[in-house]
CSV table of C-alpha atoms and ligand atoms in Angstrom, one decimal:
chain,number,residue,atom,x,y,z
T,60,MET,CA,54.6,-46.8,-9.3
T,61,ASN,CA,51.2,-47.8,-9.9
T,62,THR,CA,51.0,-51.7,-9.9
T,63,ILE,CA,47.3,-52.0,-11.6
T,64,THR,CA,47.2,-52.5,-15.0
T,65,SER,CA,45.0,-50.4,-17.3
T,66,SER,CA,43.0,-53.3,-18.4
T,67,GLY,CA,42.8,-54.0,-14.7
T,68,LEU,CA,41.2,-51.0,-14.0
T,69,ARG,CA,38.9,-50.9,-16.7
T,70,GLN,CA,37.6,-54.1,-15.7
T,71,ARG,CA,37.1,-53.2,-12.5
T,72,ASP,CA,35.4,-49.8,-13.4
T,73,LYS,CA,33.0,-51.6,-15.6
T,74,ALA,CA,31.8,-53.8,-12.3
T,75,VAL,CA,31.1,-50.4,-10.3
T,76,ASN,CA,30.9,-47.3,-12.3
T,77,TRP,CA,28.2,-45.9,-14.4
T,78,HIS,CA,29.3,-43.3,-16.7
T,79,PRO,CA,27.3,-40.2,-17.9
T,80,TYR,CA,26.3,-39.9,-21.4
T,81,THR,CA,27.7,-43.3,-22.0
T,82,GLN,CA,26.0,-46.3,-23.2
T,83,MET,CA,27.4,-48.5,-20.7
T,84,LYS,CA,26.9,-51.8,-22.9
T,85,THR,CA,29.4,-50.8,-25.4
T,86,ALA,CA,31.6,-49.0,-23.0
T,87,ASP,CA,34.7,-50.6,-23.5
T,88,ASP,CA,36.9,-47.8,-24.2
T,89,ILE,CA,36.8,-45.9,-21.0
T,90,ILE,CA,40.3,-44.6,-20.4
T,91,PRO,CA,41.8,-44.4,-16.9
T,92,VAL,CA,43.3,-41.3,-16.0
T,93,VAL,CA,46.2,-41.0,-13.2
T,94,ARG,CA,47.2,-37.5,-13.5
T,95,GLY,CA,47.0,-34.0,-15.2
T,96,LYS,CA,49.2,-31.1,-15.5
T,97,GLY,CA,48.6,-28.3,-17.6
T,98,ILE,CA,46.8,-28.9,-20.9
T,99,TYR,CA,47.6,-32.7,-20.6
T,100,LEU,CA,46.0,-35.8,-19.0
T,101,TYR,CA,48.1,-39.0,-18.6
T,102,ASP,CA,47.2,-42.7,-18.6
T,103,GLU,CA,48.9,-45.2,-16.7
T,104,GLN,CA,51.1,-45.9,-19.5
T,105,GLY,CA,52.2,-42.4,-19.4
T,106,LYS,CA,50.5,-41.7,-22.7
T,107,GLN,CA,49.4,-38.1,-22.9
T,108,TYR,CA,46.1,-36.6,-24.2
T,109,MET,CA,45.8,-33.2,-25.1
T,110,ASP,CA,42.7,-31.8,-23.2
T,111,VAL,CA,41.4,-29.4,-25.5
T,112,VAL,CA,37.7,-29.6,-24.3
T,113,SER,CA,38.8,-28.5,-20.9
T,114,SER,CA,37.2,-31.5,-19.4
T,115,TRP,CA,33.7,-30.7,-20.2
T,116,TRP,CA,34.4,-27.2,-20.6
T,117,VAL,CA,35.4,-26.5,-17.0
T,118,THR,CA,39.2,-26.3,-16.8
T,119,LEU,CA,40.4,-22.6,-17.3
T,120,HIS,CA,44.0,-22.6,-16.1
T,121,GLY,CA,45.1,-26.2,-16.9
T,122,HIS,CA,45.0,-29.2,-14.6
T,123,SER,CA,46.4,-29.5,-11.4
T,124,HIS,CA,47.3,-25.9,-11.1
T,125,PRO,CA,49.6,-25.2,-8.0
T,126,HIS,CA,48.1,-21.9,-7.3
T,127,ILE,CA,44.5,-23.4,-7.0
T,128,ALA,CA,46.1,-26.5,-5.1
T,129,GLN,CA,47.7,-24.3,-2.7
T,130,ARG,CA,44.8,-22.0,-1.9
T,131,VAL,CA,42.6,-25.4,-1.4
T,132,PHE,CA,45.2,-27.0,0.7
T,133,GLU,CA,45.3,-24.1,2.9
T,134,GLN,CA,41.6,-23.8,3.3
T,135,LEU,CA,41.3,-27.6,3.9
T,136,ASN,CA,43.5,-26.9,6.9
T,137,THR,CA,41.4,-23.9,8.1
T,138,LEU,CA,37.8,-24.5,7.5
T,139,GLU,CA,36.5,-27.4,5.3
T,140,GLN,CA,32.8,-27.1,5.5
T,141,VAL,CA,30.3,-25.2,7.6
T,142,ILE,CA,26.4,-24.9,7.5
T,143,PHE,CA,25.4,-21.8,5.2
T,144,ALA,CA,22.0,-21.2,7.1
T,145,GLY,CA,22.6,-19.0,10.0
T,146,PHE,CA,26.5,-19.0,9.4
T,147,THR,CA,29.0,-17.5,6.9
T,148,HIS,CA,32.5,-17.5,6.2
T,149,GLU,CA,35.2,-15.5,4.9
T,150,PRO,CA,35.8,-17.5,1.4
T,151,ALA,CA,32.4,-17.0,0.6
T,152,THR,CA,31.8,-13.5,1.4
T,153,GLN,CA,35.0,-12.7,-0.4
T,154,LEU,CA,33.9,-14.5,-3.6
T,155,SER,CA,30.7,-13.0,-3.9
T,156,GLU,CA,32.2,-9.6,-3.6
T,157,ASN,CA,34.8,-10.4,-6.1
T,158,LEU,CA,32.4,-11.9,-8.6
T,159,LEU,CA,29.5,-9.4,-8.3
T,160,GLN,CA,32.3,-6.6,-9.0
T,161,LEU,CA,33.0,-8.1,-12.4
T,162,LEU,CA,29.1,-8.6,-13.3
T,163,PRO,CA,26.8,-5.8,-14.7
T,164,SER,CA,26.3,-3.3,-11.8
T,165,ALA,CA,22.6,-4.4,-11.0
T,166,GLN,CA,23.6,-8.0,-9.9
T,167,LYS,CA,23.9,-7.7,-6.2
T,168,LYS,CA,23.4,-10.9,-4.5
T,169,ALA,CA,24.8,-14.3,-4.8
T,170,PHE,CA,23.0,-17.6,-4.1
T,171,TYR,CA,25.2,-20.7,-3.7
T,172,SER,CA,24.6,-24.1,-4.8
T,173,ASP,CA,26.6,-27.2,-6.4
T,174,ASN,CA,26.8,-26.9,-10.3
T,175,GLY,CA,25.1,-25.7,-13.6
T,176,SER,CA,22.0,-27.3,-13.1
T,177,THR,CA,21.3,-26.3,-9.6
T,178,ALA,CA,22.1,-22.9,-10.5
T,179,VAL,CA,19.4,-23.1,-13.0
T,180,GLU,CA,17.2,-24.5,-10.8
T,181,VAL,CA,17.6,-21.6,-8.4
T,182,ALA,CA,17.2,-19.2,-10.8
T,183,LEU,CA,14.0,-20.6,-12.2
T,184,LYS,CA,12.7,-20.9,-8.6
T,185,MET,CA,13.6,-17.3,-8.0
T,186,CYS,CA,11.5,-16.2,-11.0
T,187,ILE,CA,8.3,-18.3,-10.4
T,188,GLN,CA,8.1,-17.2,-6.4
T,189,TYR,CA,9.0,-13.7,-7.5
T,190,ALA,CA,5.6,-13.6,-9.1
T,191,HIS,CA,4.0,-15.7,-6.5
T,192,ASN,CA,5.4,-13.3,-3.8
T,193,HIS,CA,4.0,-10.3,-5.8
T,194,GLY,CA,0.5,-12.1,-5.8
T,195,LYS,CA,0.9,-13.1,-9.4
T,196,LYS,CA,0.6,-16.6,-10.9
T,197,LYS,CA,3.1,-17.1,-13.7
T,198,THR,CA,4.1,-20.7,-14.8
T,199,LYS,CA,5.1,-20.5,-18.3
T,200,ILE,CA,8.7,-20.0,-19.2
T,201,LEU,CA,10.2,-18.9,-22.2
T,202,ALA,CA,13.4,-20.6,-23.9
T,203,PHE,CA,15.3,-20.9,-27.2
T,204,LYS,CA,15.0,-23.8,-29.2
T,205,ASN,CA,18.2,-26.0,-29.1
T,206,ALA,CA,18.7,-24.7,-25.4
T,207,TYR,CA,20.7,-26.7,-23.1
T,208,HIS,CA,20.6,-25.8,-19.3
T,209,GLY,CA,21.6,-28.9,-17.6
T,210,ASP,CA,19.9,-32.4,-16.6
T,211,THR,CA,17.8,-31.9,-13.5
T,212,PHE,CA,14.1,-31.8,-13.9
T,213,GLY,CA,13.6,-28.1,-14.2
T,214,ALA,CA,16.8,-27.5,-16.4
T,215,MET,CA,15.4,-30.2,-18.3
T,216,SER,CA,12.2,-28.5,-18.9
T,217,VAL,CA,13.8,-25.4,-20.1
T,218,SER,CA,16.0,-27.5,-22.5
T,219,GLU,CA,15.3,-28.6,-26.1
T,220,LYS,CA,13.4,-31.9,-26.1
T,221,SER,CA,15.5,-34.8,-27.5
T,222,PHE,CA,16.1,-38.5,-27.1
T,223,TRP,CA,17.7,-37.4,-23.7
T,224,THR,CA,14.7,-36.2,-22.2
T,225,LYS,CA,12.1,-38.7,-23.8
T,226,PRO,CA,11.4,-40.7,-21.0
T,227,PHE,CA,10.6,-37.6,-18.9
T,228,GLU,CA,8.6,-35.6,-21.3
T,229,SER,CA,5.3,-36.1,-19.4
T,230,MET,CA,6.9,-34.7,-16.3
T,231,LEU,CA,8.2,-31.6,-17.6
T,232,PHE,CA,6.7,-28.3,-17.2
T,233,GLU,CA,5.4,-25.8,-19.6
T,234,VAL,CA,7.9,-24.0,-21.6
T,235,VAL,CA,7.4,-21.8,-24.9
T,236,PHE,CA,10.3,-22.4,-27.1
T,237,ILE,CA,11.2,-19.5,-29.6
T,238,ASP,CA,13.9,-19.5,-32.3
T,239,THR,CA,17.3,-17.8,-31.6
T,240,PRO,CA,17.3,-14.4,-33.4
T,241,ASN,CA,18.8,-13.4,-36.6
T,242,ALA,CA,18.0,-10.3,-39.1
T,243,GLY,CA,15.3,-12.1,-40.6
T,244,ASN,CA,13.0,-13.3,-37.5
T,245,LEU,CA,13.9,-10.6,-35.0
T,246,GLU,CA,10.7,-8.4,-35.4
T,247,TYR,CA,8.6,-11.6,-35.1
T,248,LEU,CA,10.4,-12.7,-32.3
T,249,ARG,CA,10.0,-9.6,-30.5
T,250,LEU,CA,6.1,-9.6,-31.2
T,251,GLN,CA,6.0,-13.1,-29.9
T,252,ILE,CA,7.7,-12.0,-26.5
T,253,LYS,CA,5.2,-9.4,-26.2
T,254,GLU,CA,2.1,-11.3,-26.6
T,255,LEU,CA,3.4,-13.9,-24.1
T,256,ALA,CA,4.9,-11.2,-21.7
T,257,ASP,CA,1.6,-11.5,-19.2
T,258,GLU,CA,2.0,-15.3,-19.0
T,259,VAL,CA,5.4,-16.1,-18.6
T,260,ALA,CA,7.7,-15.9,-15.4
T,261,CYS,CA,10.7,-15.6,-17.2
T,262,PHE,CA,13.2,-16.0,-20.2
T,263,ILE,CA,16.0,-18.1,-19.8
T,264,TYR,CA,18.8,-18.1,-22.5
T,265,GLU,CA,22.5,-19.2,-23.1
T,266,PRO,CA,24.0,-15.8,-24.5
T,267,LEU,CA,25.7,-15.9,-27.6
T,268,VAL,CA,26.6,-19.7,-27.9
T,269,GLN,CA,24.5,-22.5,-27.4
T,270,GLY,CA,27.1,-24.6,-26.2
T,271,ALA,CA,25.7,-28.4,-26.0
T,272,ALA,CA,23.4,-28.0,-29.0
T,273,GLY,CA,26.6,-28.2,-31.1
T,274,MET,CA,28.2,-24.5,-30.3
T,275,LEU,CA,25.6,-22.6,-32.0
T,276,MET,CA,26.3,-18.9,-32.1
T,277,TYR,CA,24.1,-15.9,-32.6
T,278,ASP,CA,24.6,-12.1,-32.6
T,279,ALA,CA,24.6,-10.0,-29.3
T,280,GLU,CA,22.7,-7.3,-31.1
T,281,HIS,CA,20.0,-9.4,-31.7
T,282,LEU,CA,19.9,-10.7,-28.2
T,283,ASN,CA,20.0,-7.0,-27.0
T,284,SER,CA,16.9,-6.4,-29.0
T,285,LEU,CA,15.2,-9.3,-27.5
T,286,MET,CA,16.1,-8.4,-23.9
T,287,ALA,CA,15.0,-4.9,-24.4
T,288,VAL,CA,11.7,-6.2,-25.0
T,289,CYS,CA,11.6,-8.5,-22.0
T,290,ARG,CA,12.7,-5.3,-20.0
T,291,LYS,CA,9.8,-3.3,-21.4
T,292,GLU,CA,7.2,-5.8,-21.1
T,293,GLY,CA,8.5,-6.8,-17.6
T,294,VAL,CA,9.8,-10.3,-18.3
T,295,LEU,CA,12.4,-11.2,-15.9
T,296,MET,CA,15.6,-12.4,-17.7
T,297,ILE,CA,17.9,-15.5,-16.8
T,298,GLN,CA,21.2,-15.2,-18.5
T,299,ASP,CA,22.7,-18.8,-18.1
T,300,GLU,CA,26.5,-18.2,-18.1
T,301,VAL,CA,27.5,-21.4,-17.0
T,302,PHE,CA,29.6,-22.0,-20.2
T,303,THR,CA,30.2,-18.6,-21.5
T,304,GLY,CA,31.4,-17.3,-18.0
T,305,PHE,CA,35.0,-16.6,-17.1
T,306,GLY,CA,36.4,-15.6,-20.3
T,307,ARG,CA,35.2,-18.4,-22.6
T,308,THR,CA,34.0,-15.9,-25.3
T,309,GLY,CA,37.1,-13.7,-25.1
T,310,LYS,CA,35.7,-11.2,-22.7
T,311,LEU,CA,35.1,-12.0,-19.0
T,312,PHE,CA,31.6,-12.7,-19.6
T,313,ALA,CA,29.0,-12.6,-22.5
T,314,ALA,CA,27.3,-10.0,-20.8
T,315,ASP,CA,30.3,-7.8,-21.5
T,316,TYR,CA,29.0,-8.0,-25.3
T,317,LEU,CA,25.5,-6.9,-24.2
T,318,THR,CA,24.1,-3.4,-23.6
T,319,GLU,CA,20.9,-4.9,-21.9
T,320,LYS,CA,21.3,-6.4,-18.4
T,321,PRO,CA,19.5,-9.6,-17.1
T,322,ASP,CA,18.0,-9.7,-13.8
T,323,ILE,CA,19.6,-13.1,-12.7
T,324,MET,CA,22.6,-14.9,-13.9
T,325,CYS,CA,23.9,-18.6,-13.5
T,326,PHE,CA,27.7,-19.7,-13.3
T,327,SER,CA,29.6,-23.1,-12.8
T,328,LYS,CA,31.9,-24.8,-15.1
T,329,GLY,CA,34.7,-22.2,-14.8
T,330,LEU,CA,33.9,-20.8,-11.7
T,331,THR,CA,36.4,-22.7,-9.7
T,332,GLY,CA,38.7,-23.0,-12.8
T,333,GLY,CA,37.3,-26.6,-13.2
T,334,THR,CA,38.7,-27.8,-9.5
T,335,MET,CA,35.6,-28.1,-7.6
T,336,PRO,CA,31.9,-28.3,-8.3
T,337,MET,CA,30.0,-25.5,-7.5
T,338,GLY,CA,27.3,-23.3,-8.9
T,339,ILE,CA,26.1,-19.4,-8.3
T,340,THR,CA,23.1,-17.8,-9.2
T,341,THR,CA,23.3,-14.0,-8.8
T,342,CYS,CA,20.4,-11.6,-8.9
T,343,THR,CA,19.3,-7.7,-8.5
T,344,ASN,CA,18.3,-6.1,-5.6
T,345,SER,CA,14.5,-6.1,-7.2
T,346,ILE,CA,14.5,-9.9,-7.2
T,347,TYR,CA,15.9,-10.2,-3.7
T,348,ASN,CA,13.7,-7.6,-2.2
T,349,ALA,CA,10.6,-9.7,-3.3
T,350,PHE,CA,12.0,-12.4,-0.7
T,351,LEU,CA,12.7,-9.9,2.0
T,352,SER,CA,9.8,-10.1,4.3
T,353,ASP,CA,8.6,-10.6,7.7
T,354,ASP,CA,6.6,-13.3,6.1
T,355,ARG,CA,8.2,-16.5,6.0
T,356,HIS,CA,6.2,-17.7,3.2
T,357,LYS,CA,8.1,-15.4,1.1
T,358,THR,CA,11.4,-17.2,1.8
T,359,LEU,CA,13.3,-19.0,-0.6
T,360,PHE,CA,13.2,-22.6,0.6
T,361,HIS,CA,16.1,-23.8,-1.5
T,362,GLY,CA,19.7,-25.0,-0.1
T,363,HIS,CA,22.0,-27.9,-0.6
T,364,SER,CA,24.1,-29.5,2.2
T,365,PHE,CA,27.4,-28.4,0.5
T,366,THR,CA,26.1,-24.8,0.0
T,367,ALA,CA,29.1,-22.2,-0.2
T,368,ASN,CA,31.7,-24.9,0.7
T,369,PRO,CA,34.6,-23.2,1.7
T,370,LEU,CA,37.0,-25.5,-0.3
T,371,ALA,CA,35.1,-24.6,-3.4
T,372,CYS,CA,35.1,-21.1,-2.6
T,373,ALA,CA,38.7,-21.1,-2.1
T,374,ALA,CA,39.3,-22.6,-5.5
T,375,ALA,CA,37.0,-20.1,-7.1
T,376,LEU,CA,38.8,-17.3,-5.6
T,377,ALA,CA,42.1,-18.6,-6.9
T,378,SER,CA,40.9,-19.2,-10.2
T,379,MET,CA,39.5,-16.0,-10.2
T,380,GLU,CA,43.0,-14.2,-9.3
T,381,LEU,CA,44.5,-16.3,-12.0
T,382,LEU,CA,41.9,-15.4,-14.6
T,383,LEU,CA,42.4,-11.8,-14.0
T,384,THR,CA,46.4,-11.6,-14.2
T,385,GLU,CA,47.8,-9.9,-17.4
T,386,GLU,CA,49.1,-13.1,-18.7
T,387,THR,CA,45.9,-14.9,-18.8
T,388,GLN,CA,44.2,-12.0,-20.3
T,389,MET,CA,46.7,-12.0,-22.9
T,390,ASN,CA,46.3,-15.8,-23.5
T,391,ILE,CA,42.7,-15.5,-24.0
T,392,GLN,CA,43.1,-12.8,-26.7
T,393,TYR,CA,45.8,-14.8,-28.3
T,394,ILE,CA,43.7,-18.0,-28.5
T,395,THR,CA,40.7,-15.8,-29.9
T,396,GLN,CA,42.9,-14.3,-32.6
T,397,ARG,CA,44.4,-17.7,-33.4
T,398,HIS,CA,40.9,-19.3,-33.4
T,399,SER,CA,39.5,-16.5,-36.0
T,400,GLU,CA,42.5,-16.8,-38.3
T,401,PHE,CA,41.9,-20.9,-38.1
T,402,VAL,CA,38.3,-20.2,-38.9
T,403,ASN,CA,39.5,-18.3,-42.1
T,404,ASN,CA,41.5,-21.3,-43.0
T,405,LEU,CA,39.0,-23.8,-42.6
T,406,ALA,CA,36.2,-21.9,-44.6
T,407,SER,CA,37.6,-22.9,-47.9
T,408,HIS,CA,37.7,-26.7,-47.0
T,409,SER,CA,35.5,-28.9,-48.7
T,410,GLN,CA,34.7,-31.0,-45.7
T,411,VAL,CA,33.9,-28.3,-43.7
T,412,GLU,CA,30.7,-26.0,-43.1
T,413,ASN,CA,29.9,-23.3,-40.7
T,414,ALA,CA,33.4,-22.7,-39.4
T,415,ARG,CA,32.8,-20.1,-36.4
T,416,SER,CA,34.3,-18.7,-33.4
T,417,ILE,CA,34.1,-16.5,-30.6
T,418,GLY,CA,36.7,-16.1,-27.9
T,419,THR,CA,38.5,-19.3,-27.1
T,420,ILE,CA,35.4,-21.2,-28.6
T,421,LEU,CA,36.0,-22.7,-32.1
T,422,ALA,CA,33.5,-25.0,-33.9
T,423,PHE,CA,32.4,-26.3,-37.5
T,424,ASP,CA,30.5,-28.7,-39.0
T,425,PHE,CA,31.9,-31.6,-40.6
T,426,LYS,CA,30.0,-32.1,-43.7
T,427,THR,CA,28.1,-35.6,-44.0
T,428,GLY,CA,25.5,-36.6,-46.4
T,429,ASN,CA,23.4,-38.0,-43.4
T,430,GLY,CA,22.2,-35.2,-41.1
T,431,THR,CA,23.6,-33.9,-37.8
T,432,SER,CA,21.9,-36.1,-35.1
T,433,TYR,CA,24.1,-36.9,-31.9
T,434,PHE,CA,23.8,-40.6,-32.9
T,435,ASN,CA,25.7,-39.6,-36.0
T,436,GLU,CA,28.3,-42.4,-36.2
T,437,ILE,CA,30.6,-39.7,-37.4
T,438,GLY,CA,31.2,-38.4,-34.0
T,439,LYS,CA,32.5,-41.4,-32.6
T,440,ILE,CA,34.8,-42.2,-35.5
T,441,LEU,CA,36.3,-38.7,-35.2
T,442,TYR,CA,36.4,-39.1,-31.4
T,443,ASN,CA,38.5,-42.1,-31.9
T,444,GLU,CA,40.7,-40.8,-34.7
T,445,PHE,CA,41.6,-37.6,-32.5
T,446,LEU,CA,42.2,-39.8,-29.1
T,447,GLN,CA,44.7,-42.0,-31.2
T,448,ARG,CA,46.7,-38.7,-32.2
T,449,GLY,CA,46.7,-37.9,-28.5
T,450,ILE,CA,43.8,-35.2,-28.5
T,451,ILE,CA,40.7,-35.2,-26.6
T,452,MET,CA,37.9,-34.1,-29.0
T,453,ARG,CA,34.3,-34.8,-28.2
T,454,PRO,CA,32.4,-33.9,-31.2
T,455,LEU,CA,28.7,-33.0,-30.7
T,456,GLY,CA,27.1,-35.1,-33.6
T,457,ASN,CA,29.2,-33.8,-36.7
T,458,VAL,CA,30.1,-30.7,-34.9
T,459,ILE,CA,33.9,-30.5,-34.0
T,460,TYR,CA,34.8,-27.9,-31.5
T,461,LEU,CA,37.8,-26.8,-29.6
T,462,VAL,CA,37.5,-25.2,-26.1
T,463,PRO,CA,41.0,-25.2,-24.8
T,464,PRO,CA,42.3,-24.1,-21.3
T,465,TYR,CA,43.7,-20.7,-21.6
T,466,CYS,CA,47.1,-21.9,-20.9
T,467,ILE,CA,47.6,-23.7,-24.2
T,468,THR,CA,50.6,-22.5,-26.2
T,469,SER,CA,51.2,-21.3,-29.6
T,470,GLU,CA,53.0,-24.7,-30.4
T,471,GLU,CA,50.0,-26.8,-28.8
T,472,LEU,CA,47.5,-24.6,-31.0
T,473,ASP,CA,49.6,-25.4,-34.1
T,474,PHE,CA,49.5,-29.1,-33.2
T,475,VAL,CA,45.7,-29.1,-32.8
T,476,TYR,CA,45.0,-27.2,-35.9
T,477,ARG,CA,47.3,-29.5,-38.1
T,478,ASN,CA,45.6,-32.5,-36.6
T,479,ILE,CA,42.3,-31.4,-37.7
T,480,LEU,CA,43.5,-30.5,-41.0
T,481,GLU,CA,45.1,-34.0,-41.4
T,482,VAL,CA,41.8,-35.7,-40.0
T,483,LEU,CA,39.8,-33.6,-42.5
T,484,ASP,CA,42.0,-34.5,-45.3
T,485,GLN,CA,41.9,-38.4,-44.2
T,486,PHE,CA,38.2,-38.1,-44.7
T,487,ASN,CA,38.1,-36.1,-47.7
T,488,ASP,CA,36.3,-37.7,-50.6
T,489,LYS,CA,35.4,-40.7,-48.4
T,490,ASN,CA,31.8,-41.8,-48.5
T,491,ILE,CA,30.7,-41.5,-45.0
A,225,PLP,C1,26.9,-27.2,-18.8
A,225,PLP,C2,25.8,-26.7,-18.7
A,225,PLP,C3,24.9,-26.5,-17.5
A,225,PLP,C4,24.5,-27.6,-16.7
A,225,PLP,O1,26.0,-27.5,-15.9
A,225,PLP,P1,26.3,-28.8,-15.0
A,225,PLP,O2,27.2,-28.5,-14.0
A,225,PLP,O3,26.6,-29.9,-16.1
A,225,PLP,O4,25.0,-29.3,-14.2
A,225,PLP,C5,23.8,-25.5,-17.7
A,225,PLP,N1,23.8,-24.4,-18.4
A,225,PLP,C6,24.6,-24.3,-19.5
A,225,PLP,C7,24.7,-23.3,-20.6
A,225,PLP,C8,25.7,-25.4,-19.6
A,225,PLP,O5,26.6,-25.4,-20.6
């Protein structure tokens, strides 16, 4: 057994680690986790935590899944890494084939990188250089307000500006932000895109759900309408499916809700089932062909040391096999159904606003008197309350959301829903 006490590890952790999105001065509550199985994580005391945020939206089939572990183990004993310039390997070729088969048919090529932010960087570079290779200069980008596309500089540029990006604002490139569409503003947005079409290299968007902004949802029909204008006006479209991909929205990809199709798509998070870091940017032949030239200046000079790492490819192949099983597909439909019933249930609650769901994503706003900033204390209070109940939830400001792994059972869903209602009732009529 492990002889290190939990508090001992916390102290050592504090001496050496710098955690993301964490104000380290006040970080006394970092929890040491020793193992994970299915939907649960366990600390040293054996206390179990139900991971209903899929460890930042990445875990699809539960933690330490034996099928993925086996495939990674086999790959580790065969080929762990190889330079991907001038060389290739079976797992990468197979993964590209398998993934492209599931995407809109115009997606023909896969470019590998390491995470969601880099998948976005690659997509942006493809679009800007696409114009460049055609002898045009287009440096502006179109994006949605409240967008989140990652934390690297390009990704920050196309994301909503907030206190997160404040120190870097002068270093970010020019982006035109437009509202997400609804019945009321659709015509205006179409006009806006039309007017900007000549200047912008591309339009980047999170399809149907803006995750980090607080699981904000908008209609496929309206997005279709904006995409149709982009298509007509020659504005390249980058569909960032880093969060929505691999079943999250109830269909394999958010693309499956849309009749209009993007030029470029970005994937990460659930790509490997949440086991290994990996990003993929896919594109059409039309994009690819703009780089296909005897002129070396037309090359996409982008690559990471671990591009198409065979272990991550093996994990992704294994995860996609699991995803396509009838069992997983039925689980996804089951969660979708239960979520939408619970949304109806929540709608009448006095403490709840904007209860919403799509597929395996459920969210609602916890009614507070004082706005919805990320700093909002209520997020922290609720986080701790759920943690005490053995549930990992990470409210975004006052937005409470569930993004569970697909292996969650009906009893486990009952448990989470019941605890949400109990916590809501506990805070009912309290002046917070
Ligand atoms: C999380 C996320 C990213 C960034 O992915 P990382 O792997 O965290 O860099 C990009 N786009 C969307 C839509 C995301 O949700």
